Short mmCIF file of C-alpha atoms and ligand atoms in Angstrom, two decimals:
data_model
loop_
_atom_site.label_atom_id
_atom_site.label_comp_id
_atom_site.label_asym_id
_atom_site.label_seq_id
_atom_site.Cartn_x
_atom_site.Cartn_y
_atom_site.Cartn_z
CA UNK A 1 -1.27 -6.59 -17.43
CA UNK A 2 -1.97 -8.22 -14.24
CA UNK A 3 -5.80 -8.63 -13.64
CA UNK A 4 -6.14 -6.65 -10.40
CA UNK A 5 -3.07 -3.88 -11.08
CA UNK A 6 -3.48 -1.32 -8.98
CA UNK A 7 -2.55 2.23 -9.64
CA UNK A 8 -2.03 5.51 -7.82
CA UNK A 9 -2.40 9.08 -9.06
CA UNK A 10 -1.01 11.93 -7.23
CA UNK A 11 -3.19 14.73 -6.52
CA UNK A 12 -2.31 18.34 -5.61
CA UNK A 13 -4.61 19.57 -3.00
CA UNK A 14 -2.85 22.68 -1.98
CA UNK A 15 0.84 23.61 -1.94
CA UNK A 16 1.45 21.54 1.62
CA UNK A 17 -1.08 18.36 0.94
CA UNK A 18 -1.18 15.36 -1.96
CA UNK A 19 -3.99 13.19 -2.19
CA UNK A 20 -4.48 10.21 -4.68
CA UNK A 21 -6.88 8.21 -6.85
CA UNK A 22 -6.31 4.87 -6.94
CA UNK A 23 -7.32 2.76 -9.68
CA UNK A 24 -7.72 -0.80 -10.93
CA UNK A 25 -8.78 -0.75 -14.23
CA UNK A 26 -9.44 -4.59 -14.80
CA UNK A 27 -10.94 -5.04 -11.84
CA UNK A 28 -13.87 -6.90 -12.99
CA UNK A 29 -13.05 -9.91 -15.75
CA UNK A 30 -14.64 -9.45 -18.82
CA UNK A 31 -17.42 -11.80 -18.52
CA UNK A 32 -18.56 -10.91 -15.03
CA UNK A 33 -18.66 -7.13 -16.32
CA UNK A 34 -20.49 -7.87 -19.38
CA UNK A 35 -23.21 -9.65 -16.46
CA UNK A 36 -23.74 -7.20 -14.05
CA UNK A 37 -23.77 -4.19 -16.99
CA UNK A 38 -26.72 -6.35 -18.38
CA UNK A 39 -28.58 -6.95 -14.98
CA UNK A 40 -28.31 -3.15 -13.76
CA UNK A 41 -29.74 -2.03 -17.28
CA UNK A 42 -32.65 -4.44 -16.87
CA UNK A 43 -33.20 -3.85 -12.96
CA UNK A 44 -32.34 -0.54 -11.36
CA UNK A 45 -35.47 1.65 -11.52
CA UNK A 46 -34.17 4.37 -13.57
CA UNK A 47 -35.19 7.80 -12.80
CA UNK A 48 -35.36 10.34 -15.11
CA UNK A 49 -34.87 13.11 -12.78
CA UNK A 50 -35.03 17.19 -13.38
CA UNK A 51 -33.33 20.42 -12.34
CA UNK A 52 -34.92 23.40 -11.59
CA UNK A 53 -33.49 26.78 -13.62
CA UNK A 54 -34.57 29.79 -13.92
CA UNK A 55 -38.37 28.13 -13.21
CA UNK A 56 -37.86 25.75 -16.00
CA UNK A 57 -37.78 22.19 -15.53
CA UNK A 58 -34.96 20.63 -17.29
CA UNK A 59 -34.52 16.42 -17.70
CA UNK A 60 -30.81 15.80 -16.54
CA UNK A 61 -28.68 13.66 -19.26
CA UNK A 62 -29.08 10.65 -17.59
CA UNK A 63 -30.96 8.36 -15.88
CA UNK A 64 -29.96 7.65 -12.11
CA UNK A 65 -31.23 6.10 -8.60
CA UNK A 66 -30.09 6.50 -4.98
CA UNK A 67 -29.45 3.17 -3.09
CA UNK A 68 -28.84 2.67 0.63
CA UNK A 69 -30.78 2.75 3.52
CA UNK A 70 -34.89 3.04 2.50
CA UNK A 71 -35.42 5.24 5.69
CA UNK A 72 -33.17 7.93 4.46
CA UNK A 73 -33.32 10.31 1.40
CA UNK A 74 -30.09 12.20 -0.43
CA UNK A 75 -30.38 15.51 -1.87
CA UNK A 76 -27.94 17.27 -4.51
CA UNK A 77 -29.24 19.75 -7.00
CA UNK A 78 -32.52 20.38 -5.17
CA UNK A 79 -33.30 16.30 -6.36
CA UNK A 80 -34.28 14.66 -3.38
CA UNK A 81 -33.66 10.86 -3.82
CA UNK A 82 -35.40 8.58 -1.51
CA UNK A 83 -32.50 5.31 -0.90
CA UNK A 84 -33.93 2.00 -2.46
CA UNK A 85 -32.83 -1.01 -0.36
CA UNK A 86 -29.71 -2.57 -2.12
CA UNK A 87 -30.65 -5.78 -4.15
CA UNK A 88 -28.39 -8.41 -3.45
CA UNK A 89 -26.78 -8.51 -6.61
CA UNK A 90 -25.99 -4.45 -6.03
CA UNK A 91 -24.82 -5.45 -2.21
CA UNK A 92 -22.58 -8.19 -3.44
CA UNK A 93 -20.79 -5.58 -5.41
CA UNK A 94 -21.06 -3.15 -2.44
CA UNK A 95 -18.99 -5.67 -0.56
CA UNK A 96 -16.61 -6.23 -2.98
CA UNK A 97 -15.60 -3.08 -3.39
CA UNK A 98 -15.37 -2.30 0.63
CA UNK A 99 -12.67 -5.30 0.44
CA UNK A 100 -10.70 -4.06 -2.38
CA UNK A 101 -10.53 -0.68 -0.88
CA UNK A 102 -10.78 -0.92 3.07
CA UNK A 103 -13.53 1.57 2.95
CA UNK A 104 -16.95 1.77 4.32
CA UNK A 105 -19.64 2.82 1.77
CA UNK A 106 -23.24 2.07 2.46
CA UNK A 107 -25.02 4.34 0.10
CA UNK A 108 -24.39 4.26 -4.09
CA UNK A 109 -25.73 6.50 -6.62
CA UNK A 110 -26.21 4.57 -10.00
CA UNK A 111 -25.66 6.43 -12.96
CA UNK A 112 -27.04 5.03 -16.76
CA UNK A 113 -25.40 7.24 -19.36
CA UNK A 114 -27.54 5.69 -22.30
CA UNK A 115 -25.37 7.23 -25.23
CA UNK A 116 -22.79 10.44 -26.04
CA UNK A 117 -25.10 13.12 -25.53
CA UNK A 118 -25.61 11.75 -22.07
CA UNK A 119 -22.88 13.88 -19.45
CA UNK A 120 -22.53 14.71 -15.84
CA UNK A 121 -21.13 18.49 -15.69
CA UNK A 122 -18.73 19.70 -13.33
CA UNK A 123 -18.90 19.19 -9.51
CA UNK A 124 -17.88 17.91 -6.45
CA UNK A 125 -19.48 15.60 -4.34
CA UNK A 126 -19.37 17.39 -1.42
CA UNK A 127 -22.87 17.33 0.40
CA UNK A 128 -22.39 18.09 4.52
CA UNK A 129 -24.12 14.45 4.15
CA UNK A 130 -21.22 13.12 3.14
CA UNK A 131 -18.85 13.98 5.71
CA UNK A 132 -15.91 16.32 5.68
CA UNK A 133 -13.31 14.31 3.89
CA UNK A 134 -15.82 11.90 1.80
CA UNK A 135 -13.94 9.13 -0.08
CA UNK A 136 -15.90 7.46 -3.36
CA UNK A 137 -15.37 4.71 -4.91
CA UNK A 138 -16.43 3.78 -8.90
CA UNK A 139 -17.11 1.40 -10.78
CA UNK A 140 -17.72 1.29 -14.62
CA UNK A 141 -19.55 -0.68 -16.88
CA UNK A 142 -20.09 -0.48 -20.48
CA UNK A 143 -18.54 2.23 -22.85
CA UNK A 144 -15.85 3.72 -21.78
CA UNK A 145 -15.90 7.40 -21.18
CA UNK A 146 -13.33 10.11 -20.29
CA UNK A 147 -13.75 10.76 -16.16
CA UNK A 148 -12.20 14.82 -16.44
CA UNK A 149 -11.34 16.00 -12.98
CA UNK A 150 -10.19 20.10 -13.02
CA UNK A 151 -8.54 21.51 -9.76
CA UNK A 152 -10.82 24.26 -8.32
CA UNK A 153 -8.52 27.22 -8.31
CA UNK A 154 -5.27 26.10 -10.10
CA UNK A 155 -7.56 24.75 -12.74
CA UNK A 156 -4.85 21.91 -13.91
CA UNK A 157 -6.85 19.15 -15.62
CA UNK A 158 -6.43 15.51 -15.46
CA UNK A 159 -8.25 13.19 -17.72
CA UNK A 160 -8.69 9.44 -17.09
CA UNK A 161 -10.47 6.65 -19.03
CA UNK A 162 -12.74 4.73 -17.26
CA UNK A 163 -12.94 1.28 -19.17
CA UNK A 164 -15.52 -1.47 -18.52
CA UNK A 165 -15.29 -3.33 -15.28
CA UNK A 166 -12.99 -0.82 -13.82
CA UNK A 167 -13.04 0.47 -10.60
CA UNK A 168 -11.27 3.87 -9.64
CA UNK A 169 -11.58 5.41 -6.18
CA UNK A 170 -11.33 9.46 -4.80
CA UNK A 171 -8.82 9.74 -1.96
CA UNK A 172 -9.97 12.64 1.43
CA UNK A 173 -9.81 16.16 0.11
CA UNK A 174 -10.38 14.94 -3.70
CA UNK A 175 -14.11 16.85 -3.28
CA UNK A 176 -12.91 19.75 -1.27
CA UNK A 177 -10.06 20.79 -3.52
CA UNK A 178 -11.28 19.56 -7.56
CA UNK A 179 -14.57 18.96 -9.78
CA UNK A 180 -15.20 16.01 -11.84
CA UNK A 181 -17.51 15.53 -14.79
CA UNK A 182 -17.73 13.14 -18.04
CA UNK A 183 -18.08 15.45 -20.48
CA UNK A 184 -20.63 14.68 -23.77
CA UNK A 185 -19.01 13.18 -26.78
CA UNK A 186 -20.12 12.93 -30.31
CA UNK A 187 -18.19 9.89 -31.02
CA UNK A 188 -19.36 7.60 -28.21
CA UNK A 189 -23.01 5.40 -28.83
CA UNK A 190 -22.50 2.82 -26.00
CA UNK A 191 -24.05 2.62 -22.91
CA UNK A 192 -22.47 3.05 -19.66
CA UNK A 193 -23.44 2.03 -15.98
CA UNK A 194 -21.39 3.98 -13.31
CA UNK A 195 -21.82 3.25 -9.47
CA UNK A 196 -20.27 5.94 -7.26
CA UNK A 197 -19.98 4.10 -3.43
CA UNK A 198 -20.66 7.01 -0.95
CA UNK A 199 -21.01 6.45 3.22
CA UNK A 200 -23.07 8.86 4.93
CA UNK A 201 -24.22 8.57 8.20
O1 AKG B 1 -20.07 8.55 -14.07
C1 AKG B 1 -19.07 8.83 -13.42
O2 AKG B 1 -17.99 8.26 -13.59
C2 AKG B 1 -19.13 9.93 -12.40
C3 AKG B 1 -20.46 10.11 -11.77
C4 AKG B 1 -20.43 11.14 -10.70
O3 AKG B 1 -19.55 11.95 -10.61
C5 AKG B 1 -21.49 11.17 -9.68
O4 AKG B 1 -22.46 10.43 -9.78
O5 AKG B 1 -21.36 11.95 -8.73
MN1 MN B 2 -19.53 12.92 -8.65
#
């Protein structure tokens, strides 16, 4: 397979509107993956993070931090994140991925899913933050894990593997019309780094 293959996955919005994910999934080579999985293991400042039910505090299955702007803050599940300034390493990769895609993202939320009991469960990243039609890019690192995405009122399901050094991004209306999650899995024990590329104003 050519390196930097690109492909596109229709999505059904509503009857009258398609939308699409596009996806490289060798976008990184092998060796330059295997670098940057090891340097944002050893120097993001992982967060363990809670949520708030039912007046129990609950650890989320992960470890995360907010990047961007240090002036500004982002808040999703009542977990206000105050932006760390992009390291350079981090912005190089911010870069890169604004040239593969044409977009604009200044803000990412890192994601370190240490092992298989580690998950994100079903939403949409659709903060009023974020815009009406936000577009998000990803990039993987490490173990690959299933990315699930479920329609919000058809409920078809569309499952795609996220391998390392892949990058996959969510086309306008993607977060208005569908969830996402990785689900847990009892078979998976590697780690994986996931950096979803937001812009917010
Ligand atoms: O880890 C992933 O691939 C998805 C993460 C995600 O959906 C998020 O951080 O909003
Ligand atoms: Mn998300």
């Amino acid at each position: 397979m050519d390196l930097f293959e690109q492909q596109v996955i229709p999505l059904q919005l509503s009857p009258d509107r398609q939308s699409e994910i596009t996806f490289w999934p060798s976008w990184l080579g092998s060796t330059e993956a295997d670098d940057l999985l090891a340097i944002a293991i050893d120097q993001v400042a992982w967060r363990q993070d809670n949520i708030h039910i039912a007046g129990k505090s609950i650890p989320i299955p992960r470890l995360q931090n907010w990047y961007g702007d240090p002036t500004t803050s982002y808040t999703y599940s009542r977990i206000k994140l105050q932006a760390v300034a992009f390291p350079p390493w981090m912005e190089t990769l911010r870069r890169r991925v604004e040239r593969q895609t044409g977009n604009c993202f200044n803000r990412t939320l890192v994601n370190y899913y240490r092992d298989g009991q580690d998950s994100v469960d079903w939403h949409a990243d659709d903060e009023r933050e974020l815009g009406s039609e936000p577009i998000i890019a990803s990039v993987s690192l490490g173990q690959e894990r299933a990315f699930l995405l479920r329609h919000k009122t058809t409920k078809e399901r569309l499952n795609i593997n996220l391998p390392h050094g892949s990058l996959m991004m969510m086309g306008s209306g993607i977060q208005e019309h569908w969830h996402h999650s990785i689900a847990k899995d009892k078979n998976v024990v590697g780690p994986r780094i996931n950096f979803t590329f937001r812009n917010m104003d």
